[in-house]
mmCIF file of C-alpha atoms and ligand atoms in Angstrom:
data_model
loop_
_atom_site.group_PDB
_atom_site.id
_atom_site.type_symbol
_atom_site.label_atom_id
_atom_site.label_comp_id
_atom_site.label_asym_id
_atom_site.label_seq_id
_atom_site.Cartn_x
_atom_site.Cartn_y
_atom_site.Cartn_z
ATOM 1 C CA MET A 1 24.087 -53.477 17.780
ATOM 2 C CA ALA A 2 24.875 -50.258 19.527
ATOM 3 C CA LYS A 3 22.923 -49.711 22.720
ATOM 4 C CA ILE A 4 21.301 -46.547 23.979
ATOM 5 C CA LEU A 5 22.727 -46.147 27.462
ATOM 6 C CA ASN A 6 21.152 -44.595 30.497
ATOM 7 C CA ALA A 7 22.288 -40.966 30.874
ATOM 8 C CA LEU A 8 23.243 -40.133 34.446
ATOM 9 C CA ILE A 9 22.055 -36.871 35.942
ATOM 10 C CA MET A 10 23.576 -34.580 38.547
ATOM 11 C CA GLY A 11 23.299 -36.181 41.952
ATOM 12 C CA ASN A 12 24.693 -39.489 40.714
ATOM 13 C CA PRO A 13 28.115 -39.846 42.362
ATOM 14 C CA LEU A 14 29.559 -41.622 39.292
ATOM 15 C CA LEU A 15 29.597 -38.216 37.566
ATOM 16 C CA LEU A 16 32.072 -36.971 40.169
ATOM 17 C CA ASN A 17 34.783 -39.541 39.423
ATOM 18 C CA VAL A 18 38.058 -38.944 37.660
ATOM 19 C CA SER A 19 37.857 -41.246 34.637
ATOM 20 C CA GLN A 20 40.556 -43.693 33.599
ATOM 21 C CA LYS A 21 42.907 -43.283 30.687
ATOM 22 C CA VAL A 22 42.150 -45.534 27.693
ATOM 23 C CA GLU A 23 45.000 -47.965 27.047
ATOM 24 C CA ASP A 24 43.913 -49.404 23.697
ATOM 25 C CA PRO A 25 41.453 -47.347 21.633
ATOM 26 C CA LEU A 26 41.173 -50.176 19.102
ATOM 27 C CA SER A 27 40.014 -52.775 21.625
ATOM 28 C CA GLU A 28 36.564 -54.231 21.112
ATOM 29 C CA GLU A 29 35.457 -52.846 24.458
ATOM 30 C CA ILE A 30 36.379 -49.246 23.601
ATOM 31 C CA GLN A 31 34.922 -49.514 20.090
ATOM 32 C CA THR A 32 31.646 -50.730 21.611
ATOM 33 C CA ASN A 33 31.723 -47.909 24.187
ATOM 34 C CA ILE A 34 32.082 -45.369 21.376
ATOM 35 C CA GLU A 35 29.239 -46.882 19.317
ATOM 36 C CA ASP A 36 26.998 -46.875 22.379
ATOM 37 C CA MET A 37 27.898 -43.262 23.157
ATOM 38 C CA PHE A 38 26.902 -42.231 19.626
ATOM 39 C CA ALA A 39 23.634 -44.203 19.819
ATOM 40 C CA THR A 40 22.902 -42.468 23.117
ATOM 41 C CA ILE A 41 23.716 -38.902 22.059
ATOM 42 C CA HIS A 42 21.740 -39.316 18.825
ATOM 43 C CA SER A 43 18.741 -40.422 20.914
ATOM 44 C CA PHE A 44 18.821 -36.975 22.541
ATOM 45 C CA GLY A 45 18.282 -35.186 19.224
ATOM 46 C CA GLU A 46 20.020 -31.872 18.682
ATOM 47 C CA ARG A 47 23.019 -32.064 20.984
ATOM 48 C CA VAL A 48 26.700 -31.375 20.512
ATOM 49 C CA GLY A 49 28.652 -33.484 22.982
ATOM 50 C CA LEU A 50 28.786 -36.381 25.393
ATOM 51 C CA ALA A 51 31.508 -37.588 27.738
ATOM 52 C CA ALA A 52 31.744 -41.288 28.617
ATOM 53 C CA PRO A 53 31.138 -40.838 32.380
ATOM 54 C CA GLN A 54 27.745 -39.284 31.576
ATOM 55 C CA VAL A 55 26.638 -42.766 30.564
ATOM 56 C CA GLY A 56 28.461 -44.481 33.419
ATOM 57 C CA ILE A 57 31.619 -45.375 31.460
ATOM 58 C CA LEU A 58 34.496 -44.061 33.559
ATOM 59 C CA LYS A 59 36.951 -43.731 30.676
ATOM 60 C CA ARG A 60 38.541 -40.682 29.081
ATOM 61 C CA ILE A 61 36.437 -40.544 25.903
ATOM 62 C CA ILE A 62 34.317 -37.730 24.514
ATOM 63 C CA VAL A 63 32.229 -37.415 21.350
ATOM 64 C CA TYR A 64 31.342 -33.980 19.991
ATOM 65 C CA ARG A 65 30.485 -31.915 16.968
ATOM 66 C CA VAL A 66 30.598 -28.228 16.155
ATOM 67 C CA PRO A 67 27.704 -27.164 13.939
ATOM 68 C CA ALA A 68 28.405 -24.171 11.691
ATOM 69 C CA LYS A 69 25.054 -22.691 12.645
ATOM 70 C CA PRO A 70 23.168 -22.849 15.954
ATOM 71 C CA LEU A 71 21.004 -25.989 15.983
ATOM 72 C CA ASN A 72 18.048 -24.373 17.728
ATOM 73 C CA ALA A 73 17.110 -21.500 20.039
ATOM 74 C CA ARG A 74 19.105 -22.999 22.868
ATOM 75 C CA TYR A 75 22.286 -22.971 20.819
ATOM 76 C CA GLY A 76 21.393 -19.533 19.459
ATOM 77 C CA LEU A 77 21.850 -18.380 23.016
ATOM 78 C CA ILE A 78 24.856 -20.465 23.955
ATOM 79 C CA SER A 79 26.924 -20.590 20.790
ATOM 80 C CA ASN A 80 28.619 -17.870 18.864
ATOM 81 C CA LYS A 81 28.071 -17.685 15.162
ATOM 82 C CA GLY A 82 30.482 -18.290 12.351
ATOM 83 C CA GLN A 83 32.076 -21.456 13.675
ATOM 84 C CA GLU A 84 33.762 -23.937 11.418
ATOM 85 C CA ASP A 85 31.657 -27.058 10.925
ATOM 86 C CA ILE A 86 33.102 -30.143 12.592
ATOM 87 C CA PRO A 87 31.149 -33.392 12.103
ATOM 88 C CA TRP A 88 30.713 -35.856 14.971
ATOM 89 C CA SER A 89 34.192 -36.701 16.239
ATOM 90 C CA VAL A 90 35.749 -38.874 18.913
ATOM 91 C CA LEU A 91 38.495 -37.740 21.258
ATOM 92 C CA ILE A 92 40.253 -40.217 23.519
ATOM 93 C CA ASN A 93 42.601 -39.255 26.380
ATOM 94 C CA PRO A 94 42.279 -35.554 25.585
ATOM 95 C CA THR A 95 44.630 -32.909 26.883
ATOM 96 C CA ILE A 96 43.884 -29.196 26.732
ATOM 97 C CA THR A 97 46.390 -26.352 26.664
ATOM 98 C CA PRO A 98 44.988 -22.837 26.990
ATOM 99 C CA ILE A 99 46.292 -20.302 24.466
ATOM 100 C CA GLY A 100 46.612 -17.093 26.416
ATOM 101 C CA GLU A 101 44.923 -16.335 29.706
ATOM 102 C CA GLU A 102 41.721 -14.767 28.423
ATOM 103 C CA LYS A 103 38.408 -16.248 29.488
ATOM 104 C CA SER A 104 34.868 -15.272 28.583
ATOM 105 C CA PRO A 105 31.504 -16.027 30.150
ATOM 106 C CA GLY A 106 28.984 -18.004 28.125
ATOM 107 C CA TRP A 107 25.826 -20.036 28.676
ATOM 108 C CA GLU A 108 26.135 -23.803 28.955
ATOM 109 C CA GLY A 109 23.739 -26.678 29.285
ATOM 110 C CA CYS A 110 24.303 -30.377 29.819
ATOM 111 C CA ILE A 111 22.509 -33.687 29.347
ATOM 112 C CA SER A 112 23.446 -34.457 32.966
ATOM 113 C CA VAL A 113 21.763 -31.248 34.172
ATOM 114 C CA PRO A 114 18.506 -31.326 32.203
ATOM 115 C CA GLY A 115 16.486 -28.161 31.730
ATOM 116 C CA ILE A 116 19.122 -25.897 33.300
ATOM 117 C CA LEU A 117 21.512 -23.324 31.853
ATOM 118 C CA GLY A 118 24.308 -21.467 33.588
ATOM 119 C CA GLU A 119 26.985 -18.996 32.683
ATOM 120 C CA VAL A 120 30.542 -20.291 32.903
ATOM 121 C CA ASN A 121 33.922 -18.692 32.237
ATOM 122 C CA ARG A 122 36.079 -20.633 29.801
ATOM 123 C CA TYR A 123 39.323 -20.000 27.969
ATOM 124 C CA ASN A 124 38.660 -18.224 24.684
ATOM 125 C CA GLN A 125 41.280 -20.199 22.834
ATOM 126 C CA ILE A 126 42.839 -23.586 23.415
ATOM 127 C CA SER A 127 44.798 -26.254 21.668
ATOM 128 C CA TYR A 128 43.803 -29.826 22.356
ATOM 129 C CA SER A 129 45.082 -33.221 21.441
ATOM 130 C CA GLY A 130 44.155 -36.850 21.859
ATOM 131 C CA MET A 131 43.348 -39.841 19.717
ATOM 132 C CA ASN A 132 40.424 -40.577 17.469
ATOM 133 C CA GLU A 133 38.541 -43.904 17.306
ATOM 134 C CA LYS A 134 41.167 -45.272 14.903
ATOM 135 C CA GLY A 135 43.954 -44.571 17.367
ATOM 136 C CA GLU A 136 45.293 -41.693 15.261
ATOM 137 C CA GLU A 137 46.711 -38.648 17.003
ATOM 138 C CA ILE A 138 44.590 -35.527 16.684
ATOM 139 C CA GLU A 139 45.701 -32.004 17.375
ATOM 140 C CA ARG A 140 43.494 -28.970 16.927
ATOM 141 C CA THR A 141 43.214 -25.386 17.992
ATOM 142 C CA ALA A 142 39.813 -24.058 18.917
ATOM 143 C CA SER A 143 38.179 -20.815 19.861
ATOM 144 C CA GLY A 144 34.715 -19.633 20.813
ATOM 145 C CA PHE A 145 31.991 -22.264 21.045
ATOM 146 C CA HIS A 146 34.329 -25.040 19.887
ATOM 147 C CA ALA A 147 36.804 -24.226 22.687
ATOM 148 C CA ARG A 148 33.990 -23.977 25.254
ATOM 149 C CA LEU A 149 32.535 -27.332 24.205
ATOM 150 C CA ILE A 150 35.853 -29.162 24.518
ATOM 151 C CA GLN A 151 36.514 -27.625 27.941
ATOM 152 C CA HIS A 152 32.993 -28.578 29.094
ATOM 153 C CA GLU A 153 33.277 -32.188 27.876
ATOM 154 C CA CYS A 154 36.803 -32.665 29.241
ATOM 155 C CA ASP A 155 35.631 -31.376 32.638
ATOM 156 C CA HIS A 156 33.325 -34.425 32.804
ATOM 157 C CA LEU A 157 36.409 -36.670 32.648
ATOM 158 C CA ASP A 158 37.602 -35.057 35.872
ATOM 159 C CA GLY A 159 34.247 -35.229 37.626
ATOM 160 C CA ILE A 160 33.378 -31.558 37.114
ATOM 161 C CA LEU A 161 29.841 -30.529 36.102
ATOM 162 C CA PHE A 162 29.269 -27.024 34.737
ATOM 163 C CA PRO A 163 27.216 -25.805 37.755
ATOM 164 C CA MET A 164 30.373 -26.336 39.831
ATOM 165 C CA ARG A 165 31.981 -23.595 37.705
ATOM 166 C CA VAL A 166 29.126 -21.071 37.823
ATOM 167 C CA HIS A 167 30.384 -18.104 39.841
ATOM 168 C CA ASP A 168 27.325 -15.908 39.679
ATOM 169 C CA LEU A 169 24.228 -17.868 40.618
ATOM 170 C CA SER A 170 22.062 -15.052 39.281
ATOM 171 C CA ARG A 171 23.236 -16.355 35.875
ATOM 172 C CA PHE A 172 21.945 -19.888 36.493
ATOM 173 C CA GLY A 173 18.398 -21.089 36.008
ATOM 174 C CA PHE A 174 15.781 -22.949 34.071
ATOM 175 C CA GLU A 175 16.445 -23.113 30.343
ATOM 176 C CA ALA A 176 12.820 -22.403 29.376
ATOM 177 C CA GLU A 177 12.775 -19.209 31.414
ATOM 178 C CA ILE A 178 16.222 -18.002 30.342
ATOM 179 C CA LEU A 179 15.313 -18.534 26.679
ATOM 180 C CA ALA A 180 11.981 -16.745 27.183
ATOM 181 C CA GLN A 181 13.730 -13.810 28.850
ATOM 182 C CA SER A 182 16.333 -13.587 26.101
ATOM 183 C CA GLY A 183 13.607 -13.464 23.451
ATOM 184 C CA LYS A 184 14.983 -16.552 21.666
HETATM 185 ZN ZN1 ZN B 1 27.943 -31.852 30.049
#
C-alpha cells in the first residue's frame, strides 16, 4: 500500500540538500518511493508537481503533470493557457538544457512554501531528459508553464526553493491576497 508521506516545509534543512542520483529505477525501493510520492501529491488535491526531497526522500525523482487548462484560480494566475496536456509522469535523474537565453517572470507556488506565491524568472524553452518509472529514457522539449514546472521541480533536487530565486520581493506574498488583487 502506498503511503502518504509528510510534506516538508521551508525551514526544514532537508529541503536544502543536493539529492542523490538514482542507480536502479526498477528497484523495489525506488518503485515504492514513486508510489508514495503519487499518494502524497494526490492527497494535496489540485497540484501539478512534487520532487522527492519535499517528502524527505533525497533522490533525484520528480512527478509532474501539465494540465491543458488551469486547474483553479491559482493556476489561472500562474500558468499560461494553451498548453499540451501531459498526464502524471515520472522523471528520474533529470537534466535540463535551456533552449536560447530568454527568460520570463511568472508566479510560482510550492507545497513546501504553503500559502505563498512569488514571481520567478525561468527559461522560456528547455529540453529535458531522464528516465521514467520503467527505466525508459525520456526526452522532451517544453515551453511556457511546462518548462517553468520542470525547472521548479528540478531546483528541489539541488536544494533550491523558489523564494531563493525571487529577485523582486515586492512580487512575493500571500497567495490569498495576490489572487484577490489580481481579480482571480
Ligand atoms: Zn516546489
